Amino acid sequence: MKKTKINKTVFLTGATGNMGWAGFQELYKRKNRFNITLLARPSKKNRKLLAPYADDPSVKIIWGDLLNYNDVLSGVTGADFVLHVGGMVSPQADYYPEKTLEVNVKAAQNVVRAILEQPDKDNIKAVYIGSVAQCGDRLPPVHWGRTGDPVYASDYDKYSVSKCIAEKIFSDSGLKWWVSLRQSGILYPAIIKKMDPIMFHVPVRGVLEWATIEDSGRLLANVCEDTVPDGFWNRFYNIGSGPQYRLTNYEFEKRLLGALGLDIEKVFEPQWFATRNFHGMWYLDSDRLEDYLHFRENLPVDEYFRRMVSKLPWYYSLARLAPASLVRRFLKKLTEVKDLGSQYWIKHDPDRVKAYYGSLEEYRSIGSWPMIRPGRMEKDKERALESGEAVILNHGYDTSRPIYSLSEAEIEKAAVFRGGHFLGPETGIGKKGTVFEWECEHGHRFTATLEYVLLGGGWCDVCDIDGIRSHVTSRNRFTWQVLSGQCLE
């Protein structure tokens, strides 16, 4: 008698958001192999969006909330995979920072708790979606990075704080199978519609390795396939669509506006953009995730931008007919929005001026477009890396070796590089998921796994994760590399 194949069950949070929806669509294409459970808030918009799947036996919809433990428990029960994508993101996160902190942290706690309460907890694989925001400000010359680099938040970025805390909840949870995939900026057609004051929080000389929405959806489905080896799990990865999607922020804006027939230098003033205190980097290691999950479409970036524009409503093509002065007046109003507008800060918020510009004097010294556009960086993206001139941060230990092979002395050396000490217990060395005690440069004692500290780049959670410039000292050579712009031995 032929044995009936039993489909795996995937519990997906955040399915009505951008990345979650793309992941759901990819999983749904494979519904002959997967049963899909979704947790969604019972809003009118969500009910309309998910209505076509209400009677599909391969899809189970739980109408509830990530903050309600019983709702999360219902989704986790019976799942083989838990894809935790849901939570608050920008721009809502910028308008409601404390709510973002509450939602994103509590949701992670609920998901982990629900998995640990399952009788088959050691058979459930959990995927947490982290964020590039966890890398903090990485302006040149430290704009090349990898997992294991310092984890911290830029000032005023509660979203990043929430993602740092939530990620540690997973990595230090005791789950047998977990992974954190740190999502970058996502390219999708509706991004062109996103006109918000936070667009000016992004330094034009900053960088980002973007991920397309299609690639992001594929990786969520691919991570649930049988082809993923055991060695993939219990680690951290950066999500990126590859070398051609490494753009300076100036180049990104130029391509995006150019697709609408607009010129960045005619509709924006350079002073509107912050010069620091954001996040983003070009990845040294995003190919590692591609090697495991094979999710990239590898579409040329110019073609991808054309495809994005082709999916927009027809009236967006009229943007090229609008006088640049009219567009500039519209955009200037965004810079004056209370609390979040960059020009509002200049008049009313000296603390944010210091955080995002350095000082009022530095703001006033910002030159014209020809003086600040990062043209050479665009042309020579790989040159500094290939020549060895790029600043690659030191992690304080031999990263070519498995962390479980490190001796107590080698772990202590890594802790000293971070300004502190490794306190043990020695008996846990070499065992996956062991929670150790550590001490930071300020004498705070805290607990964390070796995975979190060495593979993830995390450190003291007694100190604030944000505001590192106010509490990190040169004793912490690990993080000081970011502030000083040079690799330290």
Tab-separated table of C-alpha atoms in Angstrom:
chain	number	residue	atom	x	y	z
A	1	MET	CA	0.000	0.000	0.000
A	2	LYS	CA	1.371	3.437	-1.021
A	3	LYS	CA	2.164	5.670	1.919
A	4	THR	CA	0.350	9.016	1.889
A	5	LYS	CA	2.678	12.002	2.055
A	6	ILE	CA	1.814	14.441	4.831
A	7	ASN	CA	2.270	18.110	4.013
A	8	LYS	CA	4.334	20.267	6.329
A	9	THR	CA	2.545	23.041	8.169
A	10	VAL	CA	3.973	26.563	8.067
A	11	PHE	CA	2.795	29.214	10.527
A	12	LEU	CA	3.381	32.691	9.082
A	13	THR	CA	2.985	35.964	10.962
A	14	GLY	CA	2.802	39.295	9.145
A	15	ALA	CA	1.244	37.818	6.009
A	16	THR	CA	-0.611	41.043	5.187
A	17	GLY	CA	2.605	43.100	5.145
A	18	ASN	CA	4.947	43.477	2.183
A	19	MET	CA	7.448	40.691	2.872
A	20	GLY	CA	4.901	38.427	4.535
A	21	TRP	CA	2.501	38.697	1.614
A	22	ALA	CA	5.262	37.849	-0.863
A	23	GLY	CA	6.175	34.845	1.288
A	24	PHE	CA	2.559	33.733	1.520
A	25	GLN	CA	2.173	33.896	-2.268
A	26	GLU	CA	5.273	31.746	-2.758
A	27	LEU	CA	4.104	29.211	-0.181
A	28	TYR	CA	0.656	29.159	-1.750
A	29	LYS	CA	2.197	28.188	-5.097
A	30	ARG	CA	3.505	25.110	-3.268
A	31	LYS	CA	0.313	24.238	-1.423
A	32	ASN	CA	0.661	20.694	-2.696
A	33	ARG	CA	3.542	20.452	-0.195
A	34	PHE	CA	2.609	22.959	2.504
A	35	ASN	CA	-0.357	23.737	4.679
A	36	ILE	CA	-0.275	27.416	5.632
A	37	THR	CA	-1.512	28.971	8.856
A	38	LEU	CA	-1.773	32.758	9.001
A	39	LEU	CA	-2.282	35.081	11.948
A	40	ALA	CA	-3.830	38.392	10.908
A	41	ARG	CA	-5.548	41.253	12.652
A	42	PRO	CA	-9.291	41.271	11.845
A	43	SER	CA	-9.269	44.657	10.120
A	44	LYS	CA	-11.555	45.412	7.197
A	45	LYS	CA	-8.528	45.706	4.904
A	46	ASN	CA	-7.092	42.351	5.995
A	47	ARG	CA	-10.414	40.538	5.707
A	48	LYS	CA	-10.823	41.790	2.152
A	49	LEU	CA	-7.231	40.835	1.265
A	50	LEU	CA	-7.541	37.280	2.606
A	51	ALA	CA	-11.134	36.648	1.535
A	52	PRO	CA	-10.103	34.657	-1.602
A	53	TYR	CA	-8.347	32.104	0.655
A	54	ALA	CA	-11.038	31.746	3.322
A	55	ASP	CA	-12.401	28.457	1.937
A	56	ASP	CA	-9.121	26.961	0.753
A	57	PRO	CA	-8.342	23.824	2.808
A	58	SER	CA	-4.596	24.464	2.503
A	59	VAL	CA	-4.924	27.827	4.264
A	60	LYS	CA	-5.980	28.380	7.860
A	61	ILE	CA	-6.595	31.965	8.949
A	62	ILE	CA	-6.478	32.887	12.627
A	63	TRP	CA	-8.008	36.299	13.216
A	64	GLY	CA	-6.132	37.690	16.187
A	65	ASP	CA	-3.153	39.659	17.436
A	66	LEU	CA	0.537	38.969	18.039
A	67	LEU	CA	0.156	40.489	21.504
A	68	ASN	CA	-2.421	37.868	22.442
A	69	TYR	CA	-0.533	34.767	23.524
A	70	ASN	CA	-3.434	32.397	22.891
A	71	ASP	CA	-3.721	33.612	19.298
A	72	VAL	CA	-0.018	32.964	18.751
A	73	LEU	CA	-0.276	29.586	20.497
A	74	SER	CA	-3.098	28.575	18.136
A	75	GLY	CA	-0.862	29.325	15.162
A	76	VAL	CA	2.212	27.573	16.517
A	77	THR	CA	0.353	24.418	17.568
A	78	GLY	CA	0.845	21.773	14.889
A	79	ALA	CA	3.398	23.819	12.932
A	80	ASP	CA	6.603	22.388	11.495
A	81	PHE	CA	7.948	25.839	10.624
A	82	VAL	CA	7.280	29.202	12.257
A	83	LEU	CA	8.088	32.206	10.066
A	84	HIS	CA	7.929	35.258	12.324
A	85	VAL	CA	7.756	38.179	9.907
A	86	GLY	CA	5.060	40.250	11.637
A	87	GLY	CA	5.499	43.408	13.661
A	88	MET	CA	5.545	47.172	13.348
A	89	VAL	CA	7.865	48.711	10.748
A	90	SER	CA	8.551	52.149	9.314
A	91	PRO	CA	6.953	54.573	8.777
A	92	GLN	CA	4.470	53.590	11.518
A	93	ALA	CA	7.386	52.735	13.772
A	94	ASP	CA	8.683	56.297	13.507
A	95	TYR	CA	5.338	57.796	14.492
A	96	TYR	CA	4.682	55.310	17.318
A	97	PRO	CA	8.129	54.357	18.703
A	98	GLU	CA	7.033	53.133	22.140
A	99	LYS	CA	4.199	51.074	20.665
A	100	THR	CA	6.692	49.581	18.211
A	101	LEU	CA	8.974	48.565	21.064
A	102	GLU	CA	6.079	46.941	22.910
A	103	VAL	CA	4.656	45.084	19.907
A	104	ASN	CA	7.882	43.760	18.416
A	105	VAL	CA	9.344	42.561	21.707
A	106	LYS	CA	6.127	41.052	23.078
A	107	ALA	CA	5.416	39.295	19.784
A	108	ALA	CA	8.849	37.632	19.847
A	109	GLN	CA	8.309	36.547	23.440
A	110	ASN	CA	4.933	35.046	22.577
A	111	VAL	CA	6.245	33.147	19.558
A	112	VAL	CA	9.205	31.656	21.429
A	113	ARG	CA	7.099	30.766	24.469
A	114	ALA	CA	4.496	29.052	22.290
A	115	ILE	CA	7.139	26.943	20.536
A	116	LEU	CA	8.778	25.927	23.812
A	117	GLU	CA	5.419	24.766	25.160
A	118	GLN	CA	4.881	22.324	22.284
A	119	PRO	CA	5.425	18.615	23.025
A	120	ASP	CA	7.470	18.363	19.805
A	121	LYS	CA	9.345	21.654	20.302
A	122	ASP	CA	12.648	20.161	19.138
A	123	ASN	CA	11.122	19.404	15.737
A	124	ILE	CA	9.882	22.949	15.077
A	125	LYS	CA	12.095	25.305	13.071
A	126	ALA	CA	11.738	29.029	13.809
A	127	VAL	CA	12.713	31.794	11.399
A	128	TYR	CA	12.985	35.313	12.777
A	129	ILE	CA	13.166	38.257	10.387
A	130	GLY	CA	15.599	40.803	11.751
A	131	SER	CA	16.605	44.092	10.157
A	132	VAL	CA	19.499	45.944	8.605
A	133	ALA	CA	18.553	48.677	11.105
A	134	GLN	CA	20.330	46.569	13.731
A	135	CYS	CA	23.694	47.542	12.213
A	136	GLY	CA	23.296	51.231	13.102
A	137	ASP	CA	25.170	54.025	11.354
A	138	ARG	CA	27.728	52.569	8.903
A	139	LEU	CA	28.820	55.494	6.752
A	140	PRO	CA	32.069	55.323	4.768
A	141	PRO	CA	34.735	54.170	5.422
A	142	VAL	CA	33.015	51.401	7.451
A	143	HIS	CA	30.225	50.814	4.921
A	144	TRP	CA	31.171	47.191	4.212
A	145	GLY	CA	29.822	44.795	6.816
A	146	ARG	CA	28.812	41.280	7.783
A	147	THR	CA	26.919	39.449	10.485
A	148	GLY	CA	28.954	39.452	13.665
A	149	ASP	CA	29.644	43.186	13.332
A	150	PRO	CA	28.440	45.304	16.290
A	151	VAL	CA	24.689	45.305	16.856
A	152	TYR	CA	23.287	48.634	17.989
A	153	ALA	CA	20.623	51.193	17.095
A	154	SER	CA	21.007	54.710	15.789
A	155	ASP	CA	19.714	57.438	18.105
A	156	TYR	CA	15.909	57.788	18.204
A	157	ASP	CA	15.458	54.472	16.367
A	158	LYS	CA	13.134	52.475	18.641
A	159	TYR	CA	12.366	50.154	15.731
A	160	SER	CA	16.001	49.063	15.663
A	161	VAL	CA	16.025	48.694	19.447
A	162	SER	CA	12.951	46.472	19.238
A	163	LYS	CA	14.535	44.278	16.556
A	164	CYS	CA	17.786	43.917	18.521
A	165	ILE	CA	15.925	42.836	21.642
A	166	ALA	CA	13.569	40.505	19.770
A	167	GLU	CA	16.435	38.821	17.937
A	168	LYS	CA	18.189	38.060	21.235
A	169	ILE	CA	14.963	36.510	22.522
A	170	PHE	CA	15.232	33.943	19.711
A	171	SER	CA	18.984	33.353	19.803
A	172	ASP	CA	19.086	32.880	23.590
A	173	SER	CA	15.771	31.021	23.877
A	174	GLY	CA	16.956	27.427	24.021
A	175	LEU	CA	15.100	26.576	20.809
A	176	LYS	CA	16.817	23.706	19.034
A	177	TRP	CA	16.243	25.183	15.580
A	178	TRP	CA	16.223	28.942	15.002
A	179	VAL	CA	17.684	31.384	12.528
A	180	SER	CA	17.704	35.165	12.184
A	181	LEU	CA	17.511	36.608	8.675
A	182	ARG	CA	18.250	40.332	8.753
A	183	GLN	CA	16.179	41.989	6.084
A	184	SER	CA	17.527	44.938	4.140
A	185	GLY	CA	15.510	47.647	2.398
A	186	ILE	CA	12.876	45.995	0.223
A	187	LEU	CA	12.289	47.081	-3.370
A	188	TYR	CA	8.640	46.853	-4.426
A	189	PRO	CA	6.470	48.987	-6.754
A	190	ALA	CA	4.578	50.821	-3.993
A	191	ILE	CA	7.856	52.154	-2.569
A	192	ILE	CA	7.583	54.933	-5.134
A	193	LYS	CA	4.352	56.014	-3.472
A	194	LYS	CA	6.001	56.309	-0.049
A	195	MET	CA	6.393	60.035	0.468
A	196	ASP	CA	7.118	60.584	4.144
A	197	PRO	CA	9.367	62.826	6.262
A	198	ILE	CA	11.579	59.852	7.126
A	199	MET	CA	12.888	59.782	3.553
A	200	PHE	CA	15.081	62.702	4.605
A	201	HIS	CA	16.545	60.813	7.561
A	202	VAL	CA	18.637	58.884	5.037
A	203	PRO	CA	22.120	60.321	4.259
A	204	VAL	CA	22.717	60.608	0.517
A	205	ARG	CA	26.283	59.354	1.039
A	206	GLY	CA	25.032	56.289	2.879
A	207	VAL	CA	24.690	52.866	1.237
A	208	LEU	CA	22.349	49.904	1.176
A	209	GLU	CA	22.301	46.498	-0.479
A	210	TRP	CA	18.634	46.203	-1.413
A	211	ALA	CA	16.487	43.063	-1.559
A	212	THR	CA	13.643	42.758	-4.039
A	213	ILE	CA	10.192	41.799	-2.824
A	214	GLU	CA	10.198	38.760	-5.097
A	215	ASP	CA	13.519	37.506	-3.718
A	216	SER	CA	12.252	38.095	-0.179
A	217	GLY	CA	9.144	36.013	-0.793
A	218	ARG	CA	11.110	33.158	-2.343
A	219	LEU	CA	13.529	32.913	0.554
A	220	LEU	CA	10.638	32.563	3.035
A	221	ALA	CA	9.279	29.629	1.078
A	222	ASN	CA	12.672	28.115	0.289
A	223	VAL	CA	13.720	28.045	3.945
A	224	CYS	CA	10.920	25.519	4.541
A	225	GLU	CA	12.144	23.054	1.908
A	226	ASP	CA	13.857	19.745	2.675
A	227	THR	CA	16.999	20.841	0.811
A	228	VAL	CA	18.040	23.207	3.639
A	229	PRO	CA	20.823	21.439	5.619
A	230	ASP	CA	21.082	21.314	9.400
A	231	GLY	CA	24.198	23.498	9.269
A	232	PHE	CA	22.104	26.438	8.134
A	233	TRP	CA	20.358	26.823	11.475
A	234	ASN	CA	21.300	28.643	14.709
A	235	ARG	CA	23.033	31.446	12.877
A	236	PHE	CA	22.494	34.965	11.524
A	237	TYR	CA	22.341	36.003	7.860
A	238	ASN	CA	22.062	39.228	5.892
A	239	ILE	CA	19.414	39.368	3.172
A	240	GLY	CA	20.441	41.081	-0.064
A	241	SER	CA	19.749	40.655	-3.768
A	242	GLY	CA	23.427	40.759	-4.661
A	243	PRO	CA	26.216	43.029	-5.902
A	244	GLN	CA	24.221	44.950	-8.503
A	245	TYR	CA	21.706	45.928	-5.828
A	246	ARG	CA	24.415	47.684	-3.809
A	247	LEU	CA	23.533	51.337	-4.232
A	248	THR	CA	24.472	54.575	-2.577
A	249	ASN	CA	21.378	56.349	-1.278
A	250	TYR	CA	22.002	59.108	-3.810
A	251	GLU	CA	22.071	56.532	-6.592
A	252	PHE	CA	18.863	54.938	-5.300
A	253	GLU	CA	16.987	58.243	-5.238
A	254	LYS	CA	18.366	59.118	-8.655
A	255	ARG	CA	17.137	55.838	-10.148
A	256	LEU	CA	13.785	55.992	-8.406
A	257	LEU	CA	13.002	59.568	-9.395
A	258	GLY	CA	14.556	59.096	-12.804
A	259	ALA	CA	12.072	56.325	-13.497
A	260	LEU	CA	9.341	58.949	-13.013
A	261	GLY	CA	11.102	61.479	-15.207
A	262	LEU	CA	12.322	63.600	-12.262
A	263	ASP	CA	15.821	64.852	-11.432
A	264	ILE	CA	16.953	64.400	-7.811
A	265	GLU	CA	19.042	67.564	-7.891
A	266	LYS	CA	16.148	69.669	-9.165
A	267	VAL	CA	13.453	68.518	-6.747
A	268	PHE	CA	15.543	68.059	-3.555
A	269	GLU	CA	17.816	70.401	-1.639
A	270	PRO	CA	20.914	68.615	-0.262
A	271	GLN	CA	20.403	70.233	3.157
A	272	TRP	CA	17.114	68.398	3.570
A	273	PHE	CA	18.921	65.084	4.025
A	274	ALA	CA	20.533	64.052	7.308
A	275	THR	CA	24.251	63.382	7.089
A	276	ARG	CA	24.442	60.595	9.729
A	277	ASN	CA	22.524	58.523	12.304
A	278	PHE	CA	20.753	56.105	9.988
A	279	HIS	CA	21.765	52.569	8.990
A	280	GLY	CA	22.774	50.498	5.990
A	281	MET	CA	25.818	48.807	4.529
A	282	TRP	CA	27.044	46.808	1.582
A	283	TYR	CA	27.286	43.173	2.610
A	284	LEU	CA	30.422	41.095	2.577
A	285	ASP	CA	28.383	37.975	3.270
A	286	SER	CA	24.918	38.138	1.671
A	287	ASP	CA	25.962	35.431	-0.794
A	288	ARG	CA	26.011	32.957	2.122
A	289	LEU	CA	22.224	33.068	2.338
A	290	GLU	CA	21.897	32.708	-1.423
A	291	ASP	CA	24.166	29.648	-1.318
A	292	TYR	CA	21.759	28.003	1.116
A	293	LEU	CA	18.351	29.169	-0.151
A	294	HIS	CA	18.880	30.013	-3.864
A	295	PHE	CA	16.265	32.758	-3.777
A	296	ARG	CA	17.706	35.423	-6.090
A	297	GLU	CA	16.166	36.191	-9.447
A	298	ASN	CA	19.362	38.032	-10.470
A	299	LEU	CA	17.470	40.500	-12.637
A	300	PRO	CA	19.656	43.467	-13.706
A	301	VAL	CA	18.916	46.356	-11.381
A	302	ASP	CA	17.984	48.803	-14.164
A	303	GLU	CA	15.519	46.299	-15.540
A	304	TYR	CA	14.080	45.792	-12.081
A	305	PHE	CA	13.447	49.518	-11.648
A	306	ARG	CA	11.722	49.597	-15.045
A	307	ARG	CA	9.550	46.687	-13.983
A	308	MET	CA	8.619	48.433	-10.756
A	309	VAL	CA	7.506	51.542	-12.629
A	310	SER	CA	5.548	49.501	-15.175
A	311	LYS	CA	3.381	48.175	-12.332
A	312	LEU	CA	2.377	51.626	-11.124
A	313	PRO	CA	-0.966	53.263	-12.041
A	314	TRP	CA	-0.811	55.190	-15.342
A	315	TYR	CA	-1.087	58.600	-13.733
A	316	TYR	CA	2.401	58.291	-12.250
A	317	SER	CA	3.699	58.830	-15.762
A	318	LEU	CA	2.396	62.390	-15.511
A	319	ALA	CA	5.043	63.230	-12.889
A	320	ARG	CA	7.519	64.079	-15.654
A	321	LEU	CA	5.164	66.855	-16.807
A	322	ALA	CA	5.153	68.613	-13.435
A	323	PRO	CA	7.478	71.619	-13.079
A	324	ALA	CA	10.448	70.800	-10.818
A	325	SER	CA	9.728	73.880	-8.711
A	326	LEU	CA	6.217	72.624	-7.954
A	327	VAL	CA	7.498	69.171	-6.940
A	328	ARG	CA	10.174	70.770	-4.778
A	329	ARG	CA	7.608	72.892	-2.931
A	330	PHE	CA	5.534	69.773	-2.213
A	331	LEU	CA	8.539	67.847	-0.913
A	332	LYS	CA	9.745	70.747	1.221
A	333	LYS	CA	6.522	70.526	3.229
A	334	LEU	CA	7.524	67.008	4.274
A	335	THR	CA	10.746	68.354	5.781
A	336	GLU	CA	8.714	70.679	8.008
A	337	VAL	CA	6.481	68.035	9.611
A	338	LYS	CA	6.560	68.319	13.386
A	339	ASP	CA	9.065	66.050	15.184
A	340	LEU	CA	10.055	64.019	12.110
A	341	GLY	CA	10.867	66.685	9.504
A	342	SER	CA	14.561	67.519	9.073
A	343	GLN	CA	13.878	71.248	8.675
A	344	TYR	CA	11.596	71.179	11.706
A	345	TRP	CA	14.616	70.004	13.722
A	346	ILE	CA	16.690	72.958	12.529
A	347	LYS	CA	14.178	75.364	14.020
A	348	HIS	CA	12.934	73.448	17.046
A	349	ASP	CA	15.040	70.428	18.045
A	350	PRO	CA	18.777	70.971	18.655
A	351	ASP	CA	19.212	67.452	20.051
A	352	ARG	CA	18.098	65.861	16.788
A	353	VAL	CA	20.200	68.342	14.817
A	354	LYS	CA	23.201	67.060	16.780
A	355	ALA	CA	22.211	63.428	16.182
A	356	TYR	CA	21.443	63.715	12.464
A	357	TYR	CA	23.835	66.495	11.365
A	358	GLY	CA	26.534	66.697	14.040
A	359	SER	CA	25.841	70.336	14.796
A	360	LEU	CA	24.039	73.360	13.415
A	361	GLU	CA	27.343	74.587	12.035
A	362	GLU	CA	27.853	71.318	10.153
A	363	TYR	CA	24.326	71.572	8.784
A	364	ARG	CA	25.012	75.072	7.499
A	365	SER	CA	28.238	73.914	5.864
A	366	ILE	CA	26.491	71.398	3.595
A	367	GLY	CA	27.468	72.290	0.055
A	368	SER	CA	25.737	72.079	-3.291
A	369	TRP	CA	24.939	68.828	-5.061
A	370	PRO	CA	28.216	68.706	-7.051
A	371	MET	CA	30.121	68.928	-3.757
A	372	ILE	CA	28.304	66.132	-1.910
A	373	ARG	CA	27.160	63.639	-4.512
A	374	PRO	CA	29.046	60.331	-3.974
A	375	GLY	CA	29.955	59.830	-7.627
A	376	ARG	CA	33.242	58.050	-7.062
A	377	MET	CA	31.673	55.572	-4.653
A	378	GLU	CA	29.156	54.622	-7.340
A	379	LYS	CA	31.880	53.973	-9.893
A	380	ASP	CA	34.328	52.231	-7.573
A	381	LYS	CA	32.045	50.160	-5.340
A	382	GLU	CA	34.221	47.083	-5.400
A	383	ARG	CA	37.626	48.709	-5.935
A	384	ALA	CA	38.335	49.509	-2.284
A	385	LEU	CA	37.225	46.028	-1.269
A	386	GLU	CA	39.352	44.273	-3.882
A	387	SER	CA	42.410	46.427	-3.166
A	388	GLY	CA	42.185	45.868	0.578
A	389	GLU	CA	41.535	49.564	1.271
A	390	ALA	CA	38.040	48.970	2.624
A	391	VAL	CA	37.668	48.897	6.411
A	392	ILE	CA	36.610	45.384	7.431
A	393	LEU	CA	35.817	45.219	11.133
A	394	ASN	CA	37.744	42.849	13.387
A	395	HIS	CA	35.553	40.503	15.452
A	396	GLY	CA	38.211	39.778	18.051
A	397	TYR	CA	38.559	36.048	17.351
A	398	ASP	CA	39.410	33.695	14.492
A	399	THR	CA	36.172	33.788	12.459
A	400	SER	CA	37.387	30.963	10.212
A	401	ARG	CA	36.873	28.515	13.076
A	402	PRO	CA	33.570	27.204	14.459
A	403	ILE	CA	32.708	29.074	17.660
A	404	TYR	CA	32.174	25.762	19.438
A	405	SER	CA	35.874	24.915	18.983
A	406	LEU	CA	37.076	28.026	20.840
A	407	SER	CA	38.788	27.594	24.189
A	408	GLU	CA	37.947	29.553	27.329
A	409	ALA	CA	41.054	31.698	26.771
A	410	GLU	CA	39.992	32.506	23.205
A	411	ILE	CA	36.478	33.444	24.296
A	412	GLU	CA	37.926	35.643	27.058
A	413	LYS	CA	40.152	37.326	24.450
A	414	ALA	CA	37.043	38.124	22.371
A	415	ALA	CA	35.321	39.506	25.476
A	416	VAL	CA	38.345	41.679	26.342
A	417	PHE	CA	38.279	43.007	22.763
A	418	ARG	CA	34.748	44.159	23.623
A	419	GLY	CA	36.014	45.851	26.787
A	420	GLY	CA	34.774	43.194	29.181
A	421	HIS	CA	35.192	39.637	30.365
A	422	PHE	CA	33.837	36.129	29.860
A	423	LEU	CA	32.538	34.732	33.168
A	424	GLY	CA	31.501	31.226	32.123
A	425	PRO	CA	30.474	28.637	33.117
A	426	GLU	CA	33.411	26.812	31.576
A	427	THR	CA	31.386	23.588	31.474
A	428	GLY	CA	29.092	25.058	28.783
A	429	ILE	CA	31.872	25.758	26.292
A	430	GLY	CA	31.427	23.834	23.057
A	431	LYS	CA	27.693	23.249	23.570
A	432	LYS	CA	25.174	24.911	21.272
A	433	GLY	CA	22.768	27.354	22.869
A	434	THR	CA	24.523	27.607	26.233
A	435	VAL	CA	23.746	30.871	28.010
A	436	PHE	CA	26.895	32.336	29.543
A	437	GLU	CA	27.556	35.256	31.862
A	438	TRP	CA	29.598	38.230	30.652
A	439	GLU	CA	30.770	41.605	31.906
A	440	CYS	CA	30.953	44.811	29.829
A	441	GLU	CA	33.390	47.731	30.082
A	442	HIS	CA	31.127	49.450	32.630
A	443	GLY	CA	31.011	46.438	34.944
A	444	HIS	CA	27.473	45.405	34.002
A	445	ARG	CA	26.913	41.665	34.187
A	446	PHE	CA	24.585	40.151	31.618
A	447	THR	CA	23.765	36.795	30.053
A	448	ALA	CA	23.991	35.817	26.396
A	449	THR	CA	24.820	32.823	24.233
A	450	LEU	CA	28.086	32.525	22.357
A	451	GLU	CA	26.014	32.583	19.175
A	452	TYR	CA	24.533	35.972	20.058
A	453	VAL	CA	27.857	37.562	21.001
A	454	LEU	CA	30.203	36.164	18.346
A	455	LEU	CA	27.961	35.259	15.413
A	456	GLY	CA	25.360	37.952	15.959
A	457	GLY	CA	27.541	40.824	17.167
A	458	GLY	CA	25.470	41.458	20.281
A	459	TRP	CA	26.828	42.570	23.618
A	460	CYS	CA	25.644	44.190	26.851
A	461	ASP	CA	21.875	44.533	27.120
A	462	VAL	CA	22.171	46.361	30.433
A	463	CYS	CA	23.673	49.324	28.596
A	464	ASP	CA	21.276	50.975	26.177
A	465	ILE	CA	21.356	49.421	22.727
A	466	ASP	CA	20.794	52.904	21.333
A	467	GLY	CA	22.877	55.984	22.075
A	468	ILE	CA	26.218	54.153	21.813
A	469	ARG	CA	28.139	57.400	21.388
A	470	SER	CA	27.204	58.298	24.941
A	471	HIS	CA	28.329	55.081	26.653
A	472	VAL	CA	30.746	53.075	24.475
A	473	THR	CA	34.387	53.795	25.343
A	474	SER	CA	37.598	53.057	23.497
A	475	ARG	CA	38.045	50.057	25.812
A	476	ASN	CA	35.371	48.381	23.697
A	477	ARG	CA	37.565	48.142	20.604
A	478	PHE	CA	34.940	46.014	18.864
A	479	THR	CA	32.300	48.752	18.670
A	480	TRP	CA	34.810	51.600	18.711
A	481	GLN	CA	35.811	50.538	15.200
A	482	VAL	CA	32.476	51.843	13.923
A	483	LEU	CA	32.889	55.183	15.703
A	484	SER	CA	36.544	55.638	14.717
A	485	GLY	CA	36.229	54.356	11.152
A	486	GLN	CA	39.215	52.035	11.420
A	487	CYS	CA	39.866	48.363	12.046
A	488	LEU	CA	41.441	47.716	15.443
A	489	GLU	CA	43.614	44.776	16.451
